Short mmCIF file of C-alpha atoms and ligand atoms in Angstrom, two decimals:
data_model
loop_
_atom_site.label_atom_id
_atom_site.label_comp_id
_atom_site.label_asym_id
_atom_site.label_seq_id
_atom_site.Cartn_x
_atom_site.Cartn_y
_atom_site.Cartn_z
CA UNK A 212 40.48 115.39 183.67
CA UNK A 213 41.53 115.82 180.02
CA UNK A 214 41.72 119.52 179.10
CA UNK A 215 39.06 120.54 176.61
CA UNK A 216 40.35 124.09 176.26
CA UNK A 217 40.14 125.23 172.65
CA UNK A 218 43.74 126.10 171.64
CA UNK A 219 44.62 129.48 170.21
CA UNK A 220 46.90 130.29 167.29
CA UNK A 221 50.12 132.23 167.63
CA UNK A 222 49.28 135.92 167.94
CA UNK A 223 50.57 139.49 168.00
CA UNK A 224 48.58 141.58 170.48
CA UNK A 225 49.29 145.28 170.33
CA UNK A 226 48.09 147.23 173.35
CA UNK A 227 47.60 150.91 172.54
CA UNK A 228 47.67 152.46 176.00
CA UNK A 229 50.06 149.72 177.14
CA UNK A 230 51.36 151.97 179.94
CA UNK A 231 47.89 152.87 181.25
CA UNK A 232 45.90 151.81 184.28
CA UNK A 233 43.83 149.17 182.52
CA UNK A 234 46.88 147.53 180.95
CA UNK A 235 48.63 147.51 184.32
CA UNK A 236 45.75 146.22 186.43
CA UNK A 237 43.93 143.89 184.06
CA UNK A 238 45.35 143.25 180.60
CA UNK A 239 48.97 142.37 181.42
CA UNK A 240 48.20 140.31 184.56
CA UNK A 241 45.44 138.54 182.64
CA UNK A 242 47.80 137.68 179.79
CA UNK A 243 50.36 136.41 182.27
CA UNK A 244 47.83 134.02 183.80
CA UNK A 245 46.93 132.63 180.39
CA UNK A 246 50.64 132.29 179.62
CA UNK A 247 51.24 130.45 182.91
CA UNK A 248 48.38 128.10 182.00
CA UNK A 249 50.15 127.27 178.73
CA UNK A 250 47.62 129.06 176.57
CA UNK A 251 49.94 131.50 174.84
CA UNK A 252 51.58 129.69 171.92
CA UNK A 253 55.32 130.00 171.37
CA UNK A 254 56.28 132.93 169.20
CA UNK A 255 53.30 135.06 170.27
CA UNK A 256 54.07 138.66 171.10
CA UNK A 257 52.51 141.31 173.26
CA UNK A 258 53.52 144.78 172.21
CA UNK A 259 52.84 147.78 174.43
CA UNK A 260 52.34 151.02 172.52
CA UNK A 261 52.05 154.51 173.99
CA UNK A 262 53.75 157.90 173.82
CA UNK A 263 55.99 157.38 176.86
CA UNK A 264 59.63 156.94 175.95
CA UNK A 265 60.48 153.43 177.08
CA UNK A 266 62.62 150.65 175.74
CA UNK A 267 61.70 146.99 175.73
CA UNK A 268 63.47 146.41 179.07
CA UNK A 269 61.58 149.20 180.78
CA UNK A 270 58.25 147.96 179.49
CA UNK A 271 59.11 144.45 180.70
CA UNK A 272 59.83 145.89 184.14
CA UNK A 273 56.50 147.75 184.04
CA UNK A 274 54.73 144.50 183.15
CA UNK A 275 56.64 142.55 185.80
CA UNK A 276 55.58 145.03 188.50
CA UNK A 277 52.01 144.89 187.21
CA UNK A 278 51.88 141.08 187.37
CA UNK A 279 53.46 140.90 190.83
CA UNK A 280 51.20 143.61 192.15
CA UNK A 281 48.12 141.78 190.82
CA UNK A 282 49.13 138.28 191.81
CA UNK A 283 51.57 138.64 194.66
CA UNK A 284 53.48 135.61 195.85
CA UNK A 285 51.62 133.21 193.57
CA UNK A 286 53.90 134.17 190.68
CA UNK A 287 56.50 131.58 189.68
CA UNK A 288 59.64 133.66 188.83
CA UNK A 289 60.83 131.46 185.94
CA UNK A 290 57.39 131.51 184.34
CA UNK A 291 57.26 135.25 184.73
CA UNK A 292 60.66 135.65 183.05
CA UNK A 293 59.51 133.51 180.10
CA UNK A 294 56.36 135.60 179.82
CA UNK A 295 58.37 138.82 179.77
CA UNK A 296 60.38 137.43 176.82
CA UNK A 297 57.20 137.70 174.76
CA UNK A 298 56.84 141.41 175.53
CA UNK A 299 57.97 144.28 173.38
CA UNK A 300 57.28 148.02 173.28
CA UNK A 301 57.02 150.77 170.73
CA UNK A 302 56.82 154.48 171.44
CA UNK A 303 53.94 155.66 169.31
CA UNK A 304 51.66 158.66 169.02
CA UNK A 305 48.10 158.06 167.92
CA UNK A 306 47.94 161.69 166.85
CA UNK A 307 51.19 161.81 164.88
CA UNK A 308 53.60 159.80 162.79
CA UNK A 309 56.01 158.75 165.55
CA UNK A 310 56.40 154.99 165.90
CA UNK A 311 54.13 153.65 163.15
CA UNK A 312 56.87 152.38 160.83
CA UNK A 313 58.59 150.72 163.77
CA UNK A 314 55.35 149.00 164.77
CA UNK A 315 54.85 147.83 161.20
CA UNK A 316 58.31 146.22 161.19
CA UNK A 317 57.62 144.37 164.42
CA UNK A 318 54.45 142.62 163.24
CA UNK A 319 54.60 139.04 162.01
CA UNK A 320 52.73 138.25 158.83
CA UNK A 321 51.57 134.79 159.83
CA UNK A 322 50.16 135.44 163.31
CA UNK A 323 46.66 136.35 164.43
CA UNK A 324 46.76 140.12 164.83
CA UNK A 325 44.79 142.06 167.44
CA UNK A 326 44.93 145.75 168.33
CA UNK A 327 43.63 146.59 171.79
CA UNK A 328 42.42 150.22 171.94
CA UNK A 329 43.05 150.72 175.68
CA UNK A 330 42.94 154.49 175.29
CA UNK A 331 40.20 157.09 175.52
CA UNK A 332 37.58 156.91 172.72
CA UNK A 333 38.66 160.31 171.36
CA UNK A 334 41.76 158.54 169.97
CA UNK A 335 39.89 155.76 168.13
CA UNK A 336 39.53 157.73 164.92
CA UNK A 337 43.22 158.63 164.75
CA UNK A 338 44.31 155.10 165.59
CA UNK A 339 42.03 153.65 162.93
CA UNK A 340 43.26 156.10 160.27
CA UNK A 341 46.91 155.32 160.99
CA UNK A 342 46.39 151.58 161.17
CA UNK A 343 44.86 151.74 157.69
CA UNK A 344 47.41 154.19 156.33
CA UNK A 345 50.26 151.92 157.39
CA UNK A 346 48.43 148.87 156.02
CA UNK A 347 48.48 147.10 159.37
CA UNK A 348 44.92 145.80 159.13
CA UNK A 349 44.34 142.47 157.44
CA UNK A 350 40.94 140.89 156.81
CA UNK A 351 41.02 138.89 160.03
CA UNK A 352 42.72 141.53 162.20
CA UNK A 353 40.78 142.16 165.42
CA UNK A 354 40.14 145.49 167.15
CA UNK A 355 39.29 145.50 170.85
CA UNK A 356 37.53 148.52 172.31
CA UNK A 357 36.69 149.39 175.89
CA UNK A 358 33.71 151.10 177.42
CA UNK A 359 32.41 153.78 177.51
CA UNK A 360 30.74 153.17 174.14
CA UNK A 361 29.43 156.68 173.93
CA UNK A 362 27.68 158.96 176.37
CA UNK A 363 24.26 158.66 174.78
CA UNK A 364 22.72 157.31 171.59
CA UNK A 365 24.10 160.07 169.42
CA UNK A 366 27.70 159.71 170.60
CA UNK A 367 27.48 155.90 170.48
CA UNK A 368 26.33 156.12 166.86
CA UNK A 369 29.20 158.47 166.08
CA UNK A 370 31.69 156.05 167.67
CA UNK A 371 30.25 153.11 165.78
CA UNK A 372 30.41 155.15 162.59
CA UNK A 373 34.10 155.84 163.14
CA UNK A 374 34.85 152.17 163.74
CA UNK A 375 32.70 150.92 160.87
CA UNK A 376 34.40 153.32 158.46
CA UNK A 377 37.65 151.40 158.92
CA UNK A 378 36.73 147.93 160.16
CA UNK A 379 34.11 145.32 159.49
CA UNK A 380 31.76 144.63 162.41
CA UNK A 381 33.15 141.08 162.49
CA UNK A 382 36.54 142.57 163.41
CA UNK A 383 35.30 144.70 166.33
CA UNK A 384 35.28 143.34 169.90
CA UNK A 385 33.49 145.68 172.35
CA UNK A 386 34.36 144.52 175.84
CA UNK A 387 31.86 144.40 178.68
CA UNK A 388 33.87 142.48 181.24
CA UNK A 389 30.71 141.32 183.03
CA UNK A 390 30.13 139.00 180.09
CA UNK A 391 33.51 137.38 180.69
CA UNK A 392 32.57 136.25 184.18
CA UNK A 393 32.31 132.51 184.64
CA UNK A 394 28.94 132.73 186.35
CA UNK A 395 27.40 134.83 183.62
CA UNK A 396 28.22 132.12 181.14
CA UNK A 397 27.05 129.58 183.63
CA UNK A 398 23.70 131.30 183.62
CA UNK A 399 23.43 130.31 179.96
CA UNK A 400 24.62 126.77 180.77
CA UNK A 401 22.07 126.45 183.57
CA UNK A 402 19.25 127.80 181.44
CA UNK A 403 19.98 126.09 178.16
CA UNK A 404 21.89 122.98 179.24
CA UNK A 405 19.27 121.64 181.65
CA UNK A 406 15.67 120.60 181.17
CA UNK A 407 14.87 121.65 184.72
CA UNK A 408 14.64 125.41 184.47
CA UNK A 409 13.59 126.43 181.01
CA UNK A 410 9.95 125.21 181.26
CA UNK A 411 9.59 127.36 184.39
CA UNK A 412 11.45 130.35 182.96
CA UNK A 413 8.49 132.63 182.29
CA UNK A 414 5.88 134.82 183.93
CA UNK A 415 3.69 131.85 184.79
CA UNK A 416 6.24 130.63 187.35
CA UNK A 417 8.57 133.55 188.01
CA UNK A 418 7.29 136.34 190.24
CA UNK A 419 10.10 138.78 189.56
CA UNK A 420 13.82 139.11 188.91
CA UNK A 421 16.25 141.31 190.87
CA UNK A 422 19.60 142.33 189.47
CA UNK A 423 22.00 144.07 191.84
CA UNK A 424 25.50 145.37 191.23
CA UNK A 425 26.54 146.95 194.53
CA UNK A 426 29.94 148.44 195.22
CA UNK A 427 31.36 149.32 198.59
CA UNK A 428 33.82 151.84 197.18
CA UNK A 429 32.93 155.41 196.31
CA UNK A 430 33.97 157.12 193.09
CA UNK A 431 37.58 157.30 194.30
CA UNK A 432 39.88 159.14 191.95
CA UNK A 433 37.41 158.93 189.06
CA UNK A 434 35.27 161.83 190.33
CA UNK A 435 35.73 164.04 187.27
CA UNK A 436 34.69 161.31 184.87
CA UNK A 437 31.93 159.97 187.10
CA UNK A 438 30.25 163.33 187.63
CA UNK A 439 29.64 163.51 183.87
CA UNK A 440 28.49 159.94 183.73
CA UNK A 441 26.57 158.60 186.77
CA UNK A 442 25.30 155.15 187.65
CA UNK A 443 22.81 154.98 184.78
CA UNK A 444 25.41 155.54 182.08
CA UNK A 445 28.32 153.87 183.85
CA UNK A 446 26.57 150.67 184.95
CA UNK A 447 22.93 150.25 183.89
CA UNK A 448 23.29 150.95 180.17
CA UNK A 449 25.96 148.28 179.83
CA UNK A 450 26.58 145.81 182.68
CA UNK A 451 23.09 145.53 184.16
CA UNK A 452 21.52 145.57 180.72
CA UNK A 453 23.71 142.67 179.65
CA UNK A 454 22.77 140.68 182.74
CA UNK A 455 19.10 141.42 182.08
CA UNK A 456 19.47 140.24 178.48
CA UNK A 457 21.07 136.93 179.42
CA UNK A 458 18.35 136.30 182.01
CA UNK A 459 15.44 137.22 179.78
CA UNK A 460 16.51 136.13 176.29
CA UNK A 461 14.96 133.30 174.30
CA UNK A 462 17.13 130.23 173.68
CA UNK A 463 19.35 130.98 170.69
CA UNK A 464 19.37 128.30 167.99
CA UNK A 465 23.12 127.88 168.49
CA UNK A 466 25.77 129.13 170.88
CA UNK A 467 27.18 131.27 168.17
CA UNK A 468 27.96 135.00 168.23
CA UNK A 469 25.18 136.34 166.07
CA UNK A 470 22.55 133.89 167.31
CA UNK A 471 23.22 134.91 170.94
CA UNK A 472 23.47 138.61 170.17
CA UNK A 473 20.30 138.57 168.07
CA UNK A 474 18.39 137.21 171.06
CA UNK A 475 19.90 139.75 173.46
CA UNK A 476 19.00 142.55 171.07
CA UNK A 477 15.37 141.37 170.97
CA UNK A 478 15.20 141.70 174.76
CA UNK A 479 16.49 145.28 174.74
CA UNK A 480 14.08 146.21 171.98
CA UNK A 481 11.21 144.63 173.90
CA UNK A 482 11.83 146.73 177.02
CA UNK A 483 8.92 149.04 177.77
CA UNK A 484 9.73 152.68 178.50
CA UNK A 485 10.29 153.15 182.24
CA UNK A 486 7.70 155.17 184.14
CA UNK A 487 9.32 158.08 186.07
CA UNK A 488 7.88 156.79 189.38
CA UNK A 489 9.61 153.46 188.76
CA UNK A 490 13.10 154.98 189.03
CA UNK A 491 14.98 156.11 192.13
CA UNK A 492 18.26 157.98 192.05
CA UNK A 493 20.56 158.56 194.96
CA UNK A 494 23.82 160.12 196.13
CA UNK A 495 25.87 158.85 199.05
CA UNK A 496 26.40 161.13 202.06
CA UNK A 497 29.60 161.79 203.95
CA UNK A 498 30.63 159.76 207.01
CA UNK A 499 32.71 160.94 209.98
CA UNK A 500 35.84 159.85 208.10
CA UNK A 501 34.96 160.01 204.44
CA UNK A 502 33.67 162.57 202.01
CA UNK A 503 30.24 162.38 200.47
CA UNK A 504 29.56 162.12 196.75
CA UNK A 505 29.52 165.85 196.02
CA UNK A 506 32.87 166.34 197.73
CA UNK A 507 34.29 163.29 195.96
CA UNK A 508 33.38 164.71 192.56
CA UNK A 509 34.33 168.23 193.70
CA UNK A 510 31.02 169.65 192.60
CA UNK A 511 28.84 171.03 195.41
CA UNK A 512 25.85 171.24 193.06
CA UNK A 513 26.29 167.88 191.39
CA UNK A 514 23.01 166.13 190.67
CA UNK A 515 24.64 163.07 189.14
CA UNK A 516 23.48 159.80 190.69
CA UNK A 517 25.81 157.37 192.46
CA UNK A 518 22.86 155.00 192.87
CA UNK A 519 19.95 154.02 190.70
CA UNK A 520 17.15 151.51 191.19
CA UNK A 521 14.40 150.92 188.68
CA UNK A 522 11.60 148.61 187.77
CA UNK A 523 11.31 147.58 184.15
CA UNK A 524 9.25 145.29 182.04
CA UNK A 525 10.25 143.13 179.09
CA UNK A 526 7.19 143.55 176.90
CA UNK A 527 6.83 140.11 175.33
CA UNK A 528 4.81 136.93 175.87
CA UNK A 529 7.37 135.24 178.08
CA UNK A 530 7.69 138.07 180.59
CA UNK A 531 4.38 139.89 180.57
CA UNK A 532 3.57 140.52 184.26
CA UNK A 533 7.03 139.65 185.62
CA UNK A 534 8.90 142.83 186.53
CA UNK A 535 12.67 143.11 186.51
CA UNK A 536 14.14 145.27 189.26
CA UNK A 537 17.63 146.64 188.67
CA UNK A 538 19.79 148.47 191.17
CA UNK A 539 23.38 149.58 191.30
CA UNK A 540 25.33 152.01 193.39
CA UNK A 541 28.51 153.01 195.08
CA UNK A 542 29.28 153.16 198.80
CA UNK A 543 26.70 150.51 199.57
CA UNK A 544 26.84 148.04 202.44
CA UNK A 545 28.99 145.52 200.60
CA UNK A 546 30.45 144.58 197.24
CA UNK A 547 27.72 142.28 196.11
CA UNK A 548 26.54 141.51 192.59
CA UNK A 549 23.85 139.02 191.81
CA UNK A 550 20.84 138.04 189.77
CA UNK A 551 18.00 136.64 191.85
CA UNK A 552 15.13 134.86 190.10
CA UNK A 553 12.24 134.67 192.56
CA UNK A 554 9.65 132.01 191.74
CA UNK A 555 5.96 132.30 192.59
CA UNK A 556 4.28 130.74 195.61
CA UNK A 557 2.94 127.24 195.23
CA UNK A 558 -0.68 127.55 194.05
CA UNK A 559 -1.98 126.02 197.27
CA UNK A 560 -0.20 125.32 200.55
CA UNK A 561 -1.20 121.93 201.92
CA UNK A 562 0.82 122.56 205.09
CA UNK A 563 -0.85 125.79 206.16
CA UNK A 564 0.74 129.20 206.63
CA UNK A 565 2.00 128.35 210.14
CA UNK A 566 4.30 125.61 208.75
CA UNK A 567 6.55 128.28 207.25
CA UNK A 568 8.54 127.89 204.04
CA UNK A 569 9.23 130.48 201.40
CA UNK A 570 9.47 130.89 197.68
CA UNK A 571 12.08 129.17 195.58
CA UNK A 572 14.88 131.47 194.52
CA UNK A 573 17.65 130.92 192.03
CA UNK A 574 20.51 133.19 192.97
CA UNK A 575 23.36 133.72 190.56
CA UNK A 576 26.15 135.47 192.41
CA UNK A 577 28.87 137.29 190.49
CA UNK A 578 30.72 139.17 193.24
CA UNK A 579 32.49 138.85 195.61
CA UNK A 580 32.43 135.07 195.01
CA UNK A 581 30.93 133.40 191.99
CA UNK A 582 28.35 130.70 192.48
CA UNK A 583 24.76 129.62 191.97
CA UNK A 584 22.32 128.74 194.74
CA UNK A 585 18.80 127.36 194.48
CA UNK A 586 16.70 127.92 197.56
CA UNK A 587 14.24 125.07 198.14
CA UNK A 588 11.81 124.25 200.90
CA UNK A 589 12.20 121.06 202.94
CA UNK A 590 10.87 119.67 206.20
CA UNK A 591 12.68 120.91 209.27
CA UNK A 592 14.33 117.81 210.76
CA UNK A 593 13.06 116.33 214.02
CA UNK A 594 9.75 115.76 215.75
CA UNK A 595 7.11 118.36 216.51
CA UNK A 596 4.89 118.37 213.44
CA UNK A 597 5.40 119.44 209.86
CA UNK A 598 7.55 122.56 209.93
CA UNK A 599 9.16 123.79 206.75
CA UNK A 600 12.49 125.46 206.23
CA UNK A 601 14.46 126.86 203.29
CA UNK A 602 17.81 125.39 202.45
CA UNK A 603 20.18 126.31 199.65
CA UNK A 604 21.19 123.77 197.03
CA UNK A 605 24.61 125.26 196.68
CA UNK A 606 26.91 125.30 193.70
CA UNK A 607 29.52 127.69 195.02
CA UNK A 608 32.36 127.12 192.56
CA UNK A 609 35.19 127.15 195.05
CA UNK A 610 33.74 124.25 197.06
CA UNK A 611 32.09 122.16 194.40
CA UNK A 612 34.61 122.36 191.62
CA UNK A 613 37.83 122.21 193.65
CA UNK A 614 40.84 122.88 191.41
CA UNK A 615 38.63 123.67 188.47
CA UNK A 616 37.20 126.60 190.41
CA UNK A 617 40.34 128.61 189.65
CA UNK A 618 38.34 130.31 186.98
CA UNK A 619 39.97 132.83 184.70
CA UNK A 620 39.38 136.49 185.35
CA UNK A 621 36.91 138.02 182.91
CA UNK A 622 39.67 139.87 181.05
CA UNK A 623 41.75 136.71 180.56
CA UNK A 624 38.86 134.90 179.02
CA UNK A 625 37.79 137.79 176.82
CA UNK A 626 41.28 138.44 175.46
CA UNK A 627 41.63 134.76 174.56
CA UNK A 628 38.22 134.88 172.88
CA UNK A 629 39.50 137.77 170.77
CA UNK A 630 42.46 135.65 169.68
CA UNK A 631 40.12 132.73 168.96
CA UNK A 632 37.93 135.04 166.90
CA UNK A 633 34.85 134.33 169.00
CA UNK A 634 32.59 137.39 169.35
CA UNK A 635 29.84 135.72 171.40
CA UNK A 636 30.70 137.57 174.61
CA UNK A 637 31.22 140.96 172.98
CA UNK A 638 28.63 143.60 172.26
CA UNK A 639 27.52 144.31 168.73
CA UNK A 640 26.94 147.86 167.44
CA UNK A 641 23.15 147.49 167.30
CA UNK A 642 23.01 146.15 170.87
CA UNK A 643 24.93 149.14 172.20
CA UNK A 644 22.72 151.57 170.32
CA UNK A 645 19.49 149.85 171.41
CA UNK A 646 20.64 150.04 175.05
CA UNK A 647 21.23 153.78 174.71
CA UNK A 648 17.91 154.23 172.95
CA UNK A 649 16.26 152.78 176.06
CA UNK A 650 18.31 154.65 178.69
CA UNK A 651 18.40 158.08 176.98
CA UNK A 652 14.72 158.94 177.61
CA UNK A 653 15.10 158.06 181.30
CA UNK A 654 18.07 160.42 181.64
CA UNK A 655 16.34 163.10 179.55
CA UNK A 656 13.30 162.79 181.85
CA UNK A 657 15.51 163.57 184.87
CA UNK A 658 17.09 166.48 183.07
CA UNK A 659 13.71 167.89 182.07
CA UNK A 660 12.47 168.10 185.67
CA UNK A 661 15.94 168.57 187.20
CA UNK A 662 15.35 165.51 189.35
CA UNK A 663 17.42 165.73 192.52
CA UNK A 664 19.00 162.45 193.70
CA UNK A 665 17.94 161.25 197.15
CA UNK A 666 20.74 161.21 199.73
CA UNK A 667 21.58 157.86 201.28
CA UNK A 668 23.87 156.84 204.10
CA UNK A 669 27.23 155.50 203.03
CA UNK A 670 27.52 151.73 203.52
CA UNK A 671 23.76 151.31 203.62
CA UNK A 672 21.22 149.58 201.37
CA UNK A 673 20.71 152.80 199.38
CA UNK A 674 17.92 155.39 199.56
CA UNK A 675 14.71 154.53 201.40
CA UNK A 676 12.78 155.22 198.20
CA UNK A 677 14.52 152.25 196.59
CA UNK A 678 13.06 150.02 199.31
CA UNK A 679 9.65 151.58 198.73
CA UNK A 680 9.91 150.87 195.00
CA UNK A 681 9.73 147.16 195.85
CA UNK A 682 7.50 147.42 198.89
CA UNK A 683 4.78 149.18 196.90
CA UNK A 684 4.64 146.02 194.79
CA UNK A 685 4.54 143.79 197.90
CA UNK A 686 8.14 142.64 197.34
CA UNK A 687 11.53 143.09 198.95
CA UNK A 688 15.07 143.43 197.77
CA UNK A 689 17.49 140.80 198.96
CA UNK A 690 19.71 142.47 201.52
CA UNK A 691 22.99 143.66 200.04
CA UNK A 692 25.84 141.76 201.69
CA UNK A 693 23.56 139.19 203.38
P1 NAP B 100 44.94 155.76 181.35
O1 NAP B 100 45.51 155.17 182.60
O2 NAP B 100 44.70 157.22 181.30
O3 NAP B 100 45.88 155.33 180.15
C1 NAP B 100 45.78 155.89 178.88
C2 NAP B 100 46.84 155.28 178.00
O4 NAP B 100 46.75 155.88 176.71
C3 NAP B 100 48.25 155.49 178.51
O5 NAP B 100 49.01 154.32 178.26
C4 NAP B 100 48.75 156.64 177.63
O6 NAP B 100 50.14 156.56 177.57
C5 NAP B 100 48.07 156.29 176.32
N1 NAP B 100 47.93 157.46 175.41
C6 NAP B 100 47.34 158.64 175.70
N2 NAP B 100 47.42 159.46 174.62
C7 NAP B 100 48.04 158.76 173.64
C8 NAP B 100 48.42 159.05 172.30
N3 NAP B 100 48.17 160.23 171.73
N4 NAP B 100 49.02 158.09 171.59
C9 NAP B 100 49.29 156.88 172.13
N5 NAP B 100 48.97 156.54 173.40
C10 NAP B 100 48.35 157.48 174.14
O7 NAP B 100 43.54 155.08 180.97
P2 NAP B 100 43.01 153.61 181.37
O8 NAP B 100 42.39 153.69 182.72
O9 NAP B 100 44.07 152.62 181.13
O10 NAP B 100 41.80 153.44 180.36
C11 NAP B 100 41.98 153.15 178.99
C12 NAP B 100 40.60 152.98 178.36
O11 NAP B 100 39.93 151.90 179.00
C13 NAP B 100 39.68 154.20 178.55
O12 NAP B 100 38.84 154.32 177.43
C14 NAP B 100 38.84 153.82 179.76
O13 NAP B 100 37.58 154.44 179.75
C15 NAP B 100 38.71 152.32 179.54
N6 NAP B 100 38.45 151.56 180.77
C16 NAP B 100 39.35 151.61 181.80
C17 NAP B 100 39.10 150.86 182.94
C18 NAP B 100 40.08 150.84 184.09
O14 NAP B 100 39.82 150.12 185.05
N7 NAP B 100 41.16 151.58 184.04
C19 NAP B 100 37.93 150.09 183.04
C20 NAP B 100 37.04 150.06 181.96
C21 NAP B 100 37.32 150.81 180.84
P3 NAP B 100 51.09 157.80 177.23
O15 NAP B 100 50.67 158.94 178.08
O16 NAP B 100 52.45 157.26 177.52
O17 NAP B 100 50.89 158.06 175.79
#
């Protein structure tokens, strides 16, 4: 097959926080994979920047360890050595003058320039000031920022204000790595590249939509951060909201950044406020071998949620009467993320209830494997009358696409989109603020009544009340890990 990958121009990518966890686990291994695929043009440079005293050789060793740890034996040593040639390092302090002149000397005038702010948001202001002071920002320079984009609407606005004081919105790339997943983009391809689904994509034919992002792990070493955040802020406001937007949005006129983001924004703004009895919060309990949530966050009185499930409604013509159920949590039965679009029953069953058969479901799975399945009803083979059964029309990428299923990790794709200057899969300032404007009242409602999260067994389906949320509506969640 002839490659139709859109090439990128030679670039300088400066990673502030180049010695941090994100750089080590995601950014550097992701860049290596793109390099190994021939997507990093000759002369491009990746410059780590942090306070740690390191020379170029030490940073290369750090990157080498990071790539090997992420990719193991699959790494071709000669390719890795060539990749490391592109790496450089500068000791720099975002809060002082150390390193800025050296960084300035290292940058090439005729390359695409991108600064990755892989540091805590409290440093954004200082980084921006110094980038401007040292005249390192050109009109098409790109700035990449990581979540969290604020803690609530007020802090998100403050963060956006800081960034907009120094950069144009067209230069800012806010990463939500869920948008970089192959299947998430495939959701758009399935919806807008086929005639089959779009006519049915509304409340006349769709009973409800379930969006689940379940994790098997607990909060791990992030207890301090997580206790101040919780599932609503950490997952719903960004990742689940983005998945909801892509499922519910109107077809954009073009697959272009502002057209897509305008449509996503309309969905967030159309969300009705959530009724308090349509939200369930939970906290995982201890097991014989593992600590419970409160011990993990080292706060015996913590009322932060490690699980949240809610029912919401997109208040527009397309979706009136079709609820969206969202749930996310830690220490659940399995790592399992998916969007399930459940269609309505046929208006009349000519086979009778005893024949069996169930509703059509389109299941878009994001984790652990990516793939799309459409559940359809057929006749059970063999004699014995008309009995119906459900079978999946399966488009699991690994099986169907063979070699082409070696899809890039979300970070790889998103970093290359930054270099290409394509903002389609990045969040715009107004989207982020609208998402907070919707989640803030829910959180404030909990605070007002001091809502206590319901305990749930570790490695379960979550609190019983989350099951009841669906059952009260005569519906059921798909089983996590099934
Ligand atoms: P981290 O491991 O704590 O790394 C922070 C980095 O910032 C280090 O390289 C540190 O290096 C550098 N740094 C700190 N103060 C600095 C200063 N004054 N000047 C220059 N560099 C400074 O954090 P991380 O996990 O990589 O996360 C980075 C950002 O990504 C955070 O905003 C986080 O919320 C976000 N994020 C992380 C993940 C993840 O999986 N890790 C996922 C999503 C989002 P020195 O100490 O050497 O200066």
